[in-house]
Each structure stands twice: as structure tokens, then as C-alpha cells.
Amino acid sequence: QVQLVESGGGSVQSGGSLTLSCAVSGDAPNDSLGWFRQAPGLEREGVAVINEIADITYADSVKGRFTISRDKVKNTLDLQMISLRPEDTAMYFCALRRAGPVLPPDYVFRPTLYQYWGQGTQVTVSS
């Protein structure tokens, strides 16, 4: 059974940094793992994903500021975030998609394609 437990959220000032971590259990080596976020009143959006063949995709809004990494020994998925902005404020979720055909770029961030989700961790960035 897959379990995803996020940690590391908090409140920081604009320009600050945070590292989120997701403890992963029940996954298979080639499953896709990613980070999504959802701000109040907005739809859930993809932030960064590592797919079945270890290709990484970032949302344009976080490129150059966020770094996703997966440690298969520790069974964790991390998201290092620097130069945080108020618009990064959201609940951040870890998600898993069972290994399958590699998704085309336009599909990588579709939440409905991910079968398992964590409870989320809140990130708040003040100006």
C-alpha cells in the first residue's frame, strides 16, 4: 500500500528558502513521483515531477528556483525551494503515479493521472 507523508512546510519571508520532504512507502522503483500545489480558490497545479525514466519536468514558474530529487535508498522525495515568492504560497502535495507509458509533456502535470496523494504541507511566503 502506498503512503506519502509530506513535511518541511512553514512560513518564510519573500526571498527565503525551504526544503520539503515526502516519505514514500509502497512504491515501485519506476513509479513517477512529483510535487503539486494548491492555493485557496485555485486548481491544483504541478510543480515538479520525476517520471519513470528519471526525466524531470518543472513548471515554468519555478524553473531555476526549485529542485526536485528522489532518494531511492532513503525512500524520500525532496523539493528544495529558494528565492520564494508570495505567489508560491500554497498547500504542497506529494503524488505518485504507477509506472506506465511515459506521459507527453502536456500530461505530466495532470493531477487526475496520479493515483496516490499525501495530506499536504503548507508553505506561506510573506512579502
PDB file of C-alpha atoms in Angstrom, residues 15-65:
ATOM      1  CA  GLY A  15      13.400  35.518  -0.918  1.00  0.00           C
ATOM      2  CA  GLY A  16      13.684  32.791   1.681  1.00  0.00           C
ATOM      3  CA  SER A  17      14.205  29.062   1.277  1.00  0.00           C
ATOM      4  CA  LEU A  18      12.508  25.852   2.360  1.00  0.00           C
ATOM      5  CA  THR A  19      13.031  22.178   1.667  1.00  0.00           C
ATOM      6  CA  LEU A  20      10.015  19.908   1.564  1.00  0.00           C
ATOM      7  CA  SER A  21      10.362  16.177   2.039  1.00  0.00           C
ATOM      8  CA  CYS A  22       7.989  13.338   1.238  1.00  0.00           C
ATOM      9  CA  ALA A  23       8.438   9.967   2.917  1.00  0.00           C
ATOM     10  CA  VAL A  24       7.423   7.333   0.382  1.00  0.00           C
ATOM     11  CA  SER A  25       6.450   3.753   1.088  1.00  0.00           C
ATOM     12  CA  GLY A  26       4.851   1.060  -1.030  1.00  0.00           C
ATOM     13  CA  ASP A  27       6.243   2.452  -4.262  1.00  0.00           C
ATOM     14  CA  ALA A  28       7.998   0.646  -7.080  1.00  0.00           C
ATOM     15  CA  PRO A  29      11.341   1.809  -8.472  1.00  0.00           C
ATOM     16  CA  ASN A  30       9.922   3.137 -11.727  1.00  0.00           C
ATOM     17  CA  ASP A  31       6.873   4.933 -10.411  1.00  0.00           C
ATOM     18  CA  SER A  32       6.629   8.636 -11.165  1.00  0.00           C
ATOM     19  CA  LEU A  33       6.773  10.984  -8.198  1.00  0.00           C
ATOM     20  CA  GLY A  34       6.017  14.645  -8.109  1.00  0.00           C
ATOM     21  CA  TRP A  35       5.088  17.763  -6.202  1.00  0.00           C
ATOM     22  CA  PHE A  36       1.876  19.667  -6.773  1.00  0.00           C
ATOM     23  CA  ARG A  37       0.456  22.699  -5.026  1.00  0.00           C
ATOM     24  CA  GLN A  38      -2.901  24.279  -4.471  1.00  0.00           C
ATOM     25  CA  ALA A  39      -3.634  27.796  -3.328  1.00  0.00           C
ATOM     26  CA  PRO A  40      -7.045  28.753  -1.914  1.00  0.00           C
ATOM     27  CA  GLY A  41      -9.612  29.151  -4.656  1.00  0.00           C
ATOM     28  CA  LEU A  42      -7.305  27.815  -7.333  1.00  0.00           C
ATOM     29  CA  GLU A  43      -6.894  24.469  -9.044  1.00  0.00           C
ATOM     30  CA  ARG A  44      -4.152  22.072  -8.083  1.00  0.00           C
ATOM     31  CA  GLU A  45      -1.117  22.606 -10.266  1.00  0.00           C
ATOM     32  CA  GLY A  46       2.038  20.674 -10.953  1.00  0.00           C
ATOM     33  CA  VAL A  47       5.338  21.961  -9.644  1.00  0.00           C
ATOM     34  CA  ALA A  48       7.914  19.296 -10.453  1.00  0.00           C
ATOM     35  CA  VAL A  49       7.850  15.627 -11.454  1.00  0.00           C
ATOM     36  CA  ILE A  50      10.412  12.837 -11.810  1.00  0.00           C
ATOM     37  CA  ASN A  51       8.996  10.276 -14.239  1.00  0.00           C
ATOM     38  CA  GLU A  52       9.565   6.574 -14.917  1.00  0.00           C
ATOM     39  CA  ILE A  53      12.831   7.170 -16.743  1.00  0.00           C
ATOM     40  CA  ALA A  54      14.042   9.808 -14.272  1.00  0.00           C
ATOM     41  CA  ASP A  55      13.286  12.720 -16.563  1.00  0.00           C
ATOM     42  CA  ILE A  56      12.444  15.838 -14.592  1.00  0.00           C
ATOM     43  CA  THR A  57       9.841  18.411 -15.528  1.00  0.00           C
ATOM     44  CA  TYR A  58       9.404  21.752 -13.788  1.00  0.00           C
ATOM     45  CA  ALA A  59       6.600  24.235 -14.049  1.00  0.00           C
ATOM     46  CA  ASP A  60       7.794  27.388 -15.772  1.00  0.00           C
ATOM     47  CA  SER A  61       7.005  29.439 -12.678  1.00  0.00           C
ATOM     48  CA  VAL A  62       9.563  27.541 -10.561  1.00  0.00           C
ATOM     49  CA  LYS A  63      12.353  26.809 -13.023  1.00  0.00           C
ATOM     50  CA  GLY A  64      15.695  27.912 -11.659  1.00  0.00           C
ATOM     51  CA  ARG A  65      14.305  28.228  -8.140  1.00  0.00           C
TER      52      ARG A  65
END
